[in-house]
Amino acid sequence: MKDDSKVAKEHLARAKAYFQRHDILRATASVIATLRLVLAGKVTGIDRITVDTALKEVLHNMNRVTEVEKMFPRGIQYVKGHEKLVHDSLVKLFLELKKAQDSESYTQQLTRKLTLDKALSRGRRYLAGGSLNDATEAFEEAKSLYVDEHSMFRMIGEWCMECKQPKMAVRYLKKAVSVDPDKQKAKRMLFKAVDATGDKVGAAKIKAQLQADLS
């Protein structure tokens, strides 16, 4: 039988992996599983310190995600001694996420995602060929199909920058800043795109925001 502390760490490792794929539902479930072991007093000593640190890191990242911000504008803070409150908040989040996921049937989801992927591929092909109007039309179609593919906008921005189209990139990177799980990366890309358009004032404002985020 596995040591409970090791199991807790494995749950957190899975939570981080799910978060990287923006699978917030499974990430939340993994954190809940960790907290249940903590609440049961099965994680102690140096392992408890390690698990507490990892929990804070995972929750810090999750607090930047749109789905979490909507329910908990101030975020879910992990404070030792208040583990039950954190657990209950995450259970509430999990139930809401599950409800939202179930509202889109598997068939509908598959059809939508396939159509979205085709629009993105078409847009990238047009962009590489210099057909900017056609590329924009395809990307806007993909945007209209967007539900939870948050990294899509950063990806489009990257393609635009690769094809020397910073003005076009700005349009999608602005959206990426508001929805991408890695907001700092999206904001850094937006800074480069705005700077490449020659808008030095706009670039300076974004640079100031980036510096403020680090302070």
Tab-separated table of C-alpha atoms in Angstrom:
chain	number	residue	atom	x	y	z
A	1	MET	CA	0.000	0.000	0.000
A	2	LYS	CA	1.330	3.416	-0.950
A	3	ASP	CA	2.347	5.945	1.683
A	4	ASP	CA	-0.385	8.606	2.005
A	5	SER	CA	2.127	11.446	1.719
A	6	LYS	CA	3.363	10.003	-1.561
A	7	VAL	CA	-0.225	9.678	-2.800
A	8	ALA	CA	-0.877	13.341	-1.927
A	9	LYS	CA	2.193	14.414	-3.898
A	10	GLU	CA	1.068	12.312	-6.870
A	11	HIS	CA	-2.349	13.975	-6.784
A	12	LEU	CA	-0.649	17.383	-6.893
A	13	ALA	CA	1.622	16.330	-9.749
A	14	ARG	CA	-1.472	15.315	-11.699
A	15	ALA	CA	-3.165	18.597	-10.807
A	16	LYS	CA	-0.235	20.521	-12.303
A	17	ALA	CA	-0.289	18.379	-15.448
A	18	TYR	CA	-4.045	18.838	-15.884
A	19	PHE	CA	-3.683	22.582	-15.366
A	20	GLN	CA	-1.053	22.789	-18.111
A	21	ARG	CA	-3.613	21.214	-20.458
A	22	HIS	CA	-6.233	23.604	-19.103
A	23	ASP	CA	-8.290	20.700	-17.814
A	24	ILE	CA	-9.460	22.684	-14.802
A	25	LEU	CA	-12.101	20.113	-13.845
A	26	ARG	CA	-9.579	17.304	-13.347
A	27	ALA	CA	-7.026	19.666	-11.794
A	28	THR	CA	-9.633	20.673	-9.216
A	29	ALA	CA	-10.508	17.033	-8.494
A	30	SER	CA	-6.837	16.221	-7.884
A	31	VAL	CA	-6.396	19.126	-5.460
A	32	ILE	CA	-9.555	18.053	-3.603
A	33	ALA	CA	-8.134	14.528	-3.283
A	34	THR	CA	-4.941	15.983	-1.791
A	35	LEU	CA	-6.849	18.120	0.692
A	36	ARG	CA	-8.868	15.130	1.880
A	37	LEU	CA	-5.644	13.370	2.844
A	38	VAL	CA	-4.431	16.524	4.594
A	39	LEU	CA	-7.724	16.925	6.474
A	40	ALA	CA	-7.548	13.289	7.566
A	41	GLY	CA	-4.158	13.991	9.146
A	42	LYS	CA	-2.393	11.558	6.842
A	43	VAL	CA	0.266	14.015	5.632
A	44	THR	CA	2.698	15.003	8.369
A	45	GLY	CA	6.215	16.215	9.092
A	46	ILE	CA	8.444	17.381	6.258
A	47	ASP	CA	5.978	15.916	3.754
A	48	ARG	CA	3.284	18.272	5.057
A	49	ILE	CA	5.537	21.267	4.397
A	50	THR	CA	6.229	20.042	0.856
A	51	VAL	CA	2.537	19.406	0.175
A	52	ASP	CA	1.486	22.780	1.632
A	53	THR	CA	3.969	24.583	-0.610
A	54	ALA	CA	2.769	22.693	-3.687
A	55	LEU	CA	-0.886	23.369	-2.814
A	56	LYS	CA	-0.216	27.100	-2.596
A	57	GLU	CA	1.523	27.026	-5.978
A	58	VAL	CA	-1.282	25.099	-7.693
A	59	LEU	CA	-3.996	27.341	-6.243
A	60	HIS	CA	-2.033	30.463	-7.177
A	61	ASN	CA	-2.024	29.312	-10.807
A	62	MET	CA	-5.663	28.245	-10.742
A	63	ASN	CA	-6.725	31.626	-9.352
A	64	ARG	CA	-5.648	33.231	-12.645
A	65	VAL	CA	-8.051	31.119	-14.687
A	66	THR	CA	-11.288	32.702	-15.892
A	67	GLU	CA	-13.508	29.932	-14.511
A	68	VAL	CA	-12.079	30.401	-11.016
A	69	GLU	CA	-12.096	34.200	-11.173
A	70	LYS	CA	-15.812	34.184	-12.015
A	71	MET	CA	-16.719	32.235	-8.877
A	72	PHE	CA	-13.999	33.526	-6.575
A	73	PRO	CA	-12.921	37.070	-7.619
A	74	ARG	CA	-10.448	37.205	-4.731
A	75	GLY	CA	-9.158	33.738	-5.461
A	76	ILE	CA	-9.009	30.634	-3.276
A	77	GLN	CA	-6.254	31.174	-0.724
A	78	TYR	CA	-4.600	28.227	0.987
A	79	VAL	CA	-4.052	29.067	4.647
A	80	LYS	CA	-2.922	26.429	7.111
A	81	GLY	CA	-5.678	25.785	9.620
A	82	HIS	CA	-8.390	26.634	7.090
A	83	GLU	CA	-8.018	23.570	4.884
A	84	LYS	CA	-11.716	22.659	5.247
A	85	LEU	CA	-12.766	26.054	3.869
A	86	VAL	CA	-10.442	25.617	0.887
A	87	HIS	CA	-11.734	22.080	0.349
A	88	ASP	CA	-15.373	23.203	0.385
A	89	SER	CA	-14.650	26.061	-2.037
A	90	LEU	CA	-12.983	23.652	-4.450
A	91	VAL	CA	-15.887	21.203	-4.227
A	92	LYS	CA	-18.234	24.058	-5.125
A	93	LEU	CA	-15.977	24.958	-8.065
A	94	PHE	CA	-15.824	21.325	-9.215
A	95	LEU	CA	-19.613	20.961	-9.209
A	96	GLU	CA	-20.063	24.151	-11.252
A	97	LEU	CA	-17.407	23.105	-13.761
A	98	LYS	CA	-18.972	19.655	-14.085
A	99	LYS	CA	-22.394	21.199	-14.639
A	100	ALA	CA	-21.012	23.463	-17.373
A	101	GLN	CA	-19.173	20.577	-19.027
A	102	ASP	CA	-22.234	18.342	-19.023
A	103	SER	CA	-24.315	21.037	-20.708
A	104	GLU	CA	-22.358	20.458	-23.918
A	105	SER	CA	-22.962	16.912	-25.125
A	106	TYR	CA	-20.038	14.850	-26.329
A	107	THR	CA	-21.267	14.847	-29.931
A	108	GLN	CA	-21.818	18.608	-29.934
A	109	GLN	CA	-18.422	19.158	-28.377
A	110	LEU	CA	-16.672	16.927	-30.906
A	111	THR	CA	-18.384	18.614	-33.858
A	112	ARG	CA	-17.587	22.074	-32.539
A	113	LYS	CA	-13.946	21.265	-31.847
A	114	LEU	CA	-13.438	19.671	-35.271
A	115	THR	CA	-14.971	22.711	-36.981
A	116	LEU	CA	-12.832	25.017	-34.869
A	117	ASP	CA	-9.645	23.087	-35.686
A	118	LYS	CA	-10.440	23.227	-39.401
A	119	ALA	CA	-10.987	26.985	-39.198
A	120	LEU	CA	-7.661	27.451	-37.403
A	121	SER	CA	-5.803	25.301	-39.942
A	122	ARG	CA	-7.414	27.174	-42.813
A	123	GLY	CA	-6.572	30.514	-41.241
A	124	ARG	CA	-2.944	29.540	-40.704
A	125	ARG	CA	-2.660	28.371	-44.303
A	126	TYR	CA	-4.133	31.625	-45.636
A	127	LEU	CA	-1.902	33.638	-43.317
A	128	ALA	CA	1.243	31.876	-44.538
A	129	GLY	CA	0.140	32.527	-48.121
A	130	GLY	CA	-0.395	36.230	-47.497
A	131	SER	CA	-4.202	36.127	-47.879
A	132	LEU	CA	-4.877	38.245	-44.807
A	133	ASN	CA	-8.588	38.828	-45.386
A	134	ASP	CA	-9.241	35.115	-45.793
A	135	ALA	CA	-7.075	34.374	-42.755
A	136	THR	CA	-8.997	36.891	-40.656
A	137	GLU	CA	-12.308	35.394	-41.753
A	138	ALA	CA	-11.149	31.911	-40.757
A	139	PHE	CA	-9.786	33.062	-37.395
A	140	GLU	CA	-13.005	34.923	-36.643
A	141	GLU	CA	-14.934	31.736	-37.393
A	142	ALA	CA	-12.733	29.917	-34.893
A	143	LYS	CA	-13.312	32.709	-32.390
A	144	SER	CA	-17.084	32.316	-32.761
A	145	LEU	CA	-16.723	28.622	-31.848
A	146	TYR	CA	-14.548	29.305	-28.812
A	147	VAL	CA	-15.726	27.880	-25.490
A	148	ASP	CA	-12.743	26.877	-23.370
A	149	GLU	CA	-9.833	26.683	-25.845
A	150	HIS	CA	-8.127	29.569	-24.036
A	151	SER	CA	-4.652	29.068	-25.517
A	152	MET	CA	-6.085	29.440	-29.039
A	153	PHE	CA	-5.717	33.217	-29.086
A	154	ARG	CA	-2.060	33.141	-28.043
A	155	MET	CA	-1.456	30.520	-30.728
A	156	ILE	CA	-3.037	32.730	-33.420
A	157	GLY	CA	-0.950	35.640	-32.179
A	158	GLU	CA	2.220	33.554	-32.515
A	159	TRP	CA	1.324	32.621	-36.090
A	160	CYS	CA	0.696	36.258	-36.975
A	161	MET	CA	4.046	37.329	-35.533
A	162	GLU	CA	5.830	34.539	-37.431
A	163	CYS	CA	4.285	35.936	-40.630
A	164	LYS	CA	5.288	39.534	-39.793
A	165	GLN	CA	1.718	40.671	-39.111
A	166	PRO	CA	1.967	42.385	-35.699
A	167	LYS	CA	-1.214	44.458	-36.092
A	168	MET	CA	-3.194	41.309	-36.713
A	169	ALA	CA	-1.430	39.627	-33.796
A	170	VAL	CA	-2.421	42.420	-31.405
A	171	ARG	CA	-6.123	41.757	-32.014
A	172	TYR	CA	-5.875	38.175	-30.782
A	173	LEU	CA	-3.219	38.664	-28.130
A	174	LYS	CA	-5.425	41.211	-26.362
A	175	LYS	CA	-7.997	38.449	-25.994
A	176	ALA	CA	-5.277	36.020	-24.924
A	177	VAL	CA	-4.271	38.298	-22.049
A	178	SER	CA	-7.781	38.044	-20.610
A	179	VAL	CA	-8.328	34.280	-21.010
A	180	ASP	CA	-4.991	32.462	-21.387
A	181	PRO	CA	-3.930	30.425	-18.336
A	182	ASP	CA	-0.416	31.835	-18.796
A	183	LYS	CA	-1.373	35.515	-18.759
A	184	GLN	CA	2.192	36.697	-18.260
A	185	LYS	CA	3.385	34.929	-21.400
A	186	ALA	CA	0.427	36.311	-23.359
A	187	LYS	CA	1.164	39.807	-22.071
A	188	ARG	CA	4.846	39.526	-23.036
A	189	MET	CA	3.812	38.500	-26.536
A	190	LEU	CA	1.345	41.394	-26.708
A	191	PHE	CA	4.152	43.772	-25.735
A	192	LYS	CA	6.333	42.487	-28.600
A	193	ALA	CA	3.450	42.748	-31.072
A	194	VAL	CA	2.463	46.279	-30.049
A	195	ASP	CA	6.108	47.361	-30.125
A	196	ALA	CA	6.489	45.857	-33.614
A	197	THR	CA	3.582	47.983	-34.869
A	198	GLY	CA	5.529	51.104	-33.903
A	199	ASP	CA	3.158	52.042	-31.083
A	200	LYS	CA	5.837	52.948	-28.564
A	201	VAL	CA	3.379	54.535	-26.130
A	202	GLY	CA	1.193	51.432	-26.080
A	203	ALA	CA	4.239	49.191	-25.721
A	204	ALA	CA	5.513	51.290	-22.812
A	205	LYS	CA	2.186	50.885	-20.991
A	206	ILE	CA	2.270	47.102	-21.360
A	207	LYS	CA	5.913	47.015	-20.256
A	208	ALA	CA	4.964	48.978	-17.142
A	209	GLN	CA	2.189	46.463	-16.424
A	210	LEU	CA	4.630	43.575	-16.780
A	211	GLN	CA	7.052	45.225	-14.367
A	212	ALA	CA	4.221	45.906	-11.915
A	213	ASP	CA	3.171	42.257	-12.079
A	214	LEU	CA	6.661	41.229	-11.009
A	215	SER	CA	6.890	43.675	-8.110
